Amino acid sequence: MRKIVIVEDDTELANNIAELVTILGYHVSAIFNESKNCLTFLNDNAVDLVLIDILLKGEDTGIELGKAITANFDVPIVFCSAYSDDQILQQVKTIKHSGYIIKPFNRQVLKTTIFLALNDKFIAPTSTGKDTLHVRDKGYLIPIEFRNILIAEADGLYTKIITAKKSYLIRAILKNVEEQLPSNKFLRVHKSYLVNVDHISSFNSKGVKINDSIVPVRRGYYKSLKELFSN
């Protein structure tokens, strides 16, 4: 069972969140209202996710706790806050996190956010000497060979990696995924799509056919596509 830590300074709200987390099938390892004890706990215990309120008791805010966790532990974090003003969002965006929930939230929002944070964490390829992209799927690290990727499709803050057998949703914008893929094999044909040129069976100014899928071609990208196949 996946283990989750809750850091929330409102005791009643913390207990409510813990109840929801338990109903969703996860184990609440601990509840804290400040950062120091949370960091001590993480030093001694393995957990799968930390839910962090922005405003905490003690000297450190949830922002500072998030920075400490990402610097010292390989565990995803999700921020929870009643605030969404620009100043807070500017601070949050500098921290590697897997979600931001605005209070009040319901069980479905919590369920979706936790699921994506636990199962769809993007991991950049390591220097293993193999041409692979690594993603997390249902708790497992999956190496996907570049040659097996057909399409990469933008989906907000996420990217869908499409292969012939399965699709994977990872938490990374398309631009970051594009940087991990070989530029001589993957071509952007639309602001929301990258395609593997080795799998293109036909194309025109409006679309690219890959297997049974038709990917739209945006004006301005067609020239690059046409030049590629003219060489």
Short mmCIF file of C-alpha atoms in Angstrom, two decimals:
data_model
loop_
_atom_site.label_atom_id
_atom_site.label_comp_id
_atom_site.label_asym_id
_atom_site.label_seq_id
_atom_site.Cartn_x
_atom_site.Cartn_y
_atom_site.Cartn_z
CA MET A 1 0.00 0.00 0.00
CA ARG A 2 1.33 3.44 -0.96
CA LYS A 3 2.40 5.58 2.00
CA ILE A 4 1.48 9.26 2.21
CA VAL A 5 2.55 11.98 4.66
CA ILE A 6 0.27 14.95 5.32
CA VAL A 7 1.67 18.31 6.45
CA GLU A 8 -1.19 20.61 7.46
CA ASP A 9 -1.43 23.12 10.32
CA ASP A 10 -5.22 22.86 10.67
CA THR A 11 -5.80 19.74 12.79
CA GLU A 12 -9.41 19.21 11.73
CA LEU A 13 -8.60 19.65 8.05
CA ALA A 14 -5.58 17.36 8.36
CA ASN A 15 -7.80 14.64 9.80
CA ASN A 16 -10.35 15.15 7.02
CA ILE A 17 -7.66 14.82 4.36
CA ALA A 18 -6.30 11.73 6.11
CA GLU A 19 -9.77 10.19 6.02
CA LEU A 20 -10.09 10.87 2.29
CA VAL A 21 -6.62 9.47 1.62
CA THR A 22 -7.52 6.30 3.51
CA ILE A 23 -10.82 5.94 1.64
CA LEU A 24 -8.86 6.20 -1.62
CA GLY A 25 -6.85 3.16 -0.57
CA TYR A 26 -3.61 4.74 0.63
CA HIS A 27 -1.88 4.54 4.00
CA VAL A 28 -1.34 7.75 5.98
CA SER A 29 2.12 7.28 7.47
CA ALA A 30 2.11 10.47 9.54
CA ILE A 31 0.54 13.91 9.98
CA PHE A 32 2.60 17.00 10.84
CA ASN A 33 1.80 20.68 11.33
CA GLU A 34 5.35 21.98 10.79
CA SER A 35 8.43 21.12 8.75
CA LYS A 36 11.11 20.06 11.25
CA ASN A 37 9.41 16.89 12.48
CA CYS A 38 8.37 16.03 8.94
CA LEU A 39 11.98 16.14 7.70
CA THR A 40 13.12 14.04 10.66
CA PHE A 41 10.44 11.46 9.84
CA LEU A 42 11.46 11.35 6.18
CA ASN A 43 15.04 10.68 7.19
CA ASP A 44 13.97 7.49 8.91
CA ASN A 45 10.99 6.32 6.88
CA ALA A 46 10.31 5.60 3.21
CA VAL A 47 7.16 7.22 1.86
CA ASP A 48 5.63 7.59 -1.60
CA LEU A 49 4.15 11.10 -1.46
CA VAL A 50 4.01 14.20 0.75
CA LEU A 51 0.97 16.51 0.75
CA ILE A 52 2.07 19.97 1.94
CA ASP A 53 0.02 22.98 3.03
CA ILE A 54 1.60 26.29 2.05
CA LEU A 55 1.03 27.90 5.46
CA LEU A 56 2.49 25.93 8.38
CA LYS A 57 3.25 26.42 12.04
CA GLY A 58 6.84 27.15 12.99
CA GLU A 59 9.46 29.13 11.13
CA ASP A 60 9.33 27.37 7.77
CA THR A 61 6.53 27.67 5.25
CA GLY A 62 5.33 24.83 3.05
CA ILE A 63 7.37 26.36 0.25
CA GLU A 64 10.58 26.01 2.26
CA LEU A 65 9.64 22.48 3.29
CA GLY A 66 9.07 21.60 -0.34
CA LYS A 67 12.52 22.89 -1.24
CA ALA A 68 14.10 20.82 1.54
CA ILE A 69 12.28 17.66 0.48
CA THR A 70 13.18 17.96 -3.19
CA ALA A 71 16.80 18.69 -2.29
CA ASN A 72 17.20 15.71 0.03
CA PHE A 73 14.64 13.05 -0.89
CA ASP A 74 13.41 11.31 -4.02
CA VAL A 75 9.72 11.63 -3.22
CA PRO A 76 7.01 13.56 -5.09
CA ILE A 77 5.27 16.44 -3.33
CA VAL A 78 1.83 17.99 -3.83
CA PHE A 79 1.04 21.46 -2.48
CA CYS A 80 -2.35 22.24 -0.95
CA SER A 81 -3.41 25.84 -0.42
CA ALA A 82 -6.37 28.16 -0.19
CA TYR A 83 -4.26 30.74 -2.01
CA SER A 84 -3.47 31.05 -5.70
CA ASP A 85 -2.11 34.59 -5.95
CA ASP A 86 0.78 35.33 -8.27
CA GLN A 87 3.36 35.72 -5.52
CA ILE A 88 2.78 32.21 -4.17
CA LEU A 89 2.57 30.66 -7.63
CA GLN A 90 5.86 32.29 -8.61
CA GLN A 91 7.51 30.63 -5.60
CA VAL A 92 5.87 27.27 -6.23
CA LYS A 93 6.95 27.13 -9.85
CA THR A 94 10.62 27.18 -8.82
CA ILE A 95 10.16 23.90 -6.90
CA LYS A 96 9.89 20.48 -8.50
CA HIS A 97 6.39 19.36 -7.53
CA SER A 98 3.77 16.95 -8.79
CA GLY A 99 0.60 18.94 -8.20
CA TYR A 100 -1.07 22.00 -6.66
CA ILE A 101 -4.55 21.67 -5.13
CA ILE A 102 -6.67 24.72 -4.30
CA LYS A 103 -8.71 24.42 -1.10
CA PRO A 104 -11.46 23.52 -0.67
CA PHE A 105 -11.20 20.41 -2.84
CA ASN A 106 -13.26 17.26 -3.16
CA ARG A 107 -12.35 13.58 -3.14
CA GLN A 108 -12.22 13.34 -6.95
CA VAL A 109 -9.69 16.16 -7.22
CA LEU A 110 -7.55 14.58 -4.50
CA LYS A 111 -7.86 11.16 -6.13
CA THR A 112 -6.75 12.42 -9.54
CA THR A 113 -3.87 14.50 -8.20
CA ILE A 114 -2.48 11.71 -6.02
CA PHE A 115 -2.81 9.15 -8.80
CA LEU A 116 -0.90 11.28 -11.30
CA ALA A 117 1.77 12.22 -8.76
CA LEU A 118 2.39 8.59 -7.83
CA ASN A 119 2.13 6.94 -11.21
CA ASP A 120 3.09 9.45 -13.86
CA LYS A 121 6.29 11.01 -12.63
CA PHE A 122 8.62 11.95 -15.49
CA ILE A 123 12.23 10.83 -15.19
CA ALA A 124 14.80 12.10 -17.65
CA PRO A 125 16.84 9.43 -19.44
CA THR A 126 20.01 8.45 -17.66
CA SER A 127 23.31 7.87 -19.40
CA THR A 128 22.92 4.10 -19.72
CA GLY A 129 24.16 4.06 -23.28
CA LYS A 130 20.69 3.05 -24.51
CA ASP A 131 18.33 5.21 -26.52
CA THR A 132 15.47 5.14 -24.05
CA LEU A 133 13.01 7.42 -22.33
CA HIS A 134 12.09 6.41 -18.78
CA VAL A 135 8.59 6.88 -17.35
CA ARG A 136 6.79 5.66 -14.26
CA ASP A 137 3.68 3.57 -14.82
CA LYS A 138 1.70 2.04 -11.94
CA GLY A 139 4.70 2.24 -9.66
CA TYR A 140 7.17 0.70 -12.11
CA LEU A 141 9.99 2.39 -14.01
CA ILE A 142 9.47 1.67 -17.70
CA PRO A 143 12.26 2.18 -20.26
CA ILE A 144 10.78 3.00 -23.66
CA GLU A 145 13.11 2.83 -26.62
CA PHE A 146 13.01 5.95 -28.77
CA ARG A 147 12.32 3.88 -31.87
CA ASN A 148 9.11 2.55 -30.29
CA ILE A 149 7.66 5.99 -29.58
CA LEU A 150 5.20 6.95 -32.31
CA ILE A 151 3.81 10.26 -31.06
CA ALA A 152 4.30 12.65 -28.14
CA GLU A 153 1.18 14.72 -27.52
CA ALA A 154 0.94 17.77 -25.24
CA ASP A 155 -1.78 17.65 -22.59
CA GLY A 156 -1.41 20.77 -20.46
CA LEU A 157 1.37 20.21 -17.94
CA TYR A 158 1.55 16.59 -19.07
CA THR A 159 2.64 14.75 -22.21
CA LYS A 160 1.13 11.58 -23.61
CA ILE A 161 3.74 9.17 -24.95
CA ILE A 162 2.11 6.94 -27.55
CA THR A 163 3.59 3.61 -28.65
CA ALA A 164 2.08 0.89 -30.79
CA LYS A 165 1.12 -1.12 -27.71
CA LYS A 166 0.33 1.43 -25.01
CA SER A 167 0.13 5.10 -24.09
CA TYR A 168 1.73 6.70 -21.01
CA LEU A 169 0.85 10.03 -19.40
CA ILE A 170 3.87 11.71 -17.83
CA ARG A 171 4.20 14.92 -15.86
CA ALA A 172 6.38 16.96 -18.21
CA ILE A 173 5.54 19.59 -20.78
CA LEU A 174 6.11 18.66 -24.42
CA LYS A 175 9.07 21.03 -24.73
CA ASN A 176 10.96 19.18 -21.98
CA VAL A 177 10.20 15.81 -23.56
CA GLU A 178 11.36 17.10 -26.94
CA GLU A 179 14.73 17.98 -25.42
CA GLN A 180 15.19 14.33 -24.41
CA LEU A 181 14.44 12.90 -27.85
CA PRO A 182 16.84 12.81 -30.83
CA SER A 183 16.11 15.77 -33.11
CA ASN A 184 16.95 13.75 -36.23
CA LYS A 185 14.16 11.28 -35.47
CA PHE A 186 11.42 13.40 -33.91
CA LEU A 187 9.80 16.30 -35.70
CA ARG A 188 7.33 18.85 -34.36
CA VAL A 189 4.45 19.08 -36.81
CA HIS A 190 2.12 21.02 -34.52
CA LYS A 191 2.51 22.99 -31.29
CA SER A 192 0.97 20.01 -29.48
CA TYR A 193 2.57 17.10 -31.35
CA LEU A 194 5.93 15.47 -31.97
CA VAL A 195 6.10 12.54 -34.36
CA ASN A 196 8.65 9.84 -35.01
CA VAL A 197 9.57 10.33 -38.67
CA ASP A 198 10.43 6.64 -39.08
CA HIS A 199 6.77 5.75 -38.51
CA ILE A 200 5.20 8.24 -40.93
CA SER A 201 3.40 6.31 -43.67
CA SER A 202 1.96 9.34 -45.50
CA PHE A 203 1.29 13.04 -45.03
CA ASN A 204 -0.12 16.18 -46.60
CA SER A 205 -0.46 19.81 -45.54
CA LYS A 206 -3.20 18.96 -43.05
CA GLY A 207 -2.13 15.74 -41.41
CA VAL A 208 0.46 13.00 -40.85
CA LYS A 209 -0.56 9.34 -40.80
CA ILE A 210 1.17 7.11 -38.26
CA ASN A 211 -0.27 3.62 -37.93
CA ASP A 212 -4.00 4.23 -37.52
CA SER A 213 -3.61 7.76 -36.18
CA ILE A 214 -3.82 11.06 -38.04
CA VAL A 215 -1.79 13.83 -36.42
CA PRO A 216 -2.69 17.39 -37.44
CA VAL A 217 -0.04 19.48 -39.20
CA ARG A 218 0.03 23.17 -38.39
CA ARG A 219 0.84 25.78 -41.01
CA GLY A 220 4.53 26.62 -40.75
CA TYR A 221 5.56 23.10 -39.81
CA TYR A 222 4.57 21.53 -43.12
CA LYS A 223 7.60 23.04 -44.88
CA SER A 224 10.01 21.27 -42.53
CA LEU A 225 8.12 18.03 -42.98
CA LYS A 226 8.19 18.30 -46.77
CA GLU A 227 11.89 19.19 -46.81
CA LEU A 228 12.71 16.20 -44.63
CA PHE A 229 11.19 13.74 -47.07
CA SER A 230 12.57 15.54 -50.12
CA ASN A 231 16.14 14.79 -49.11
#
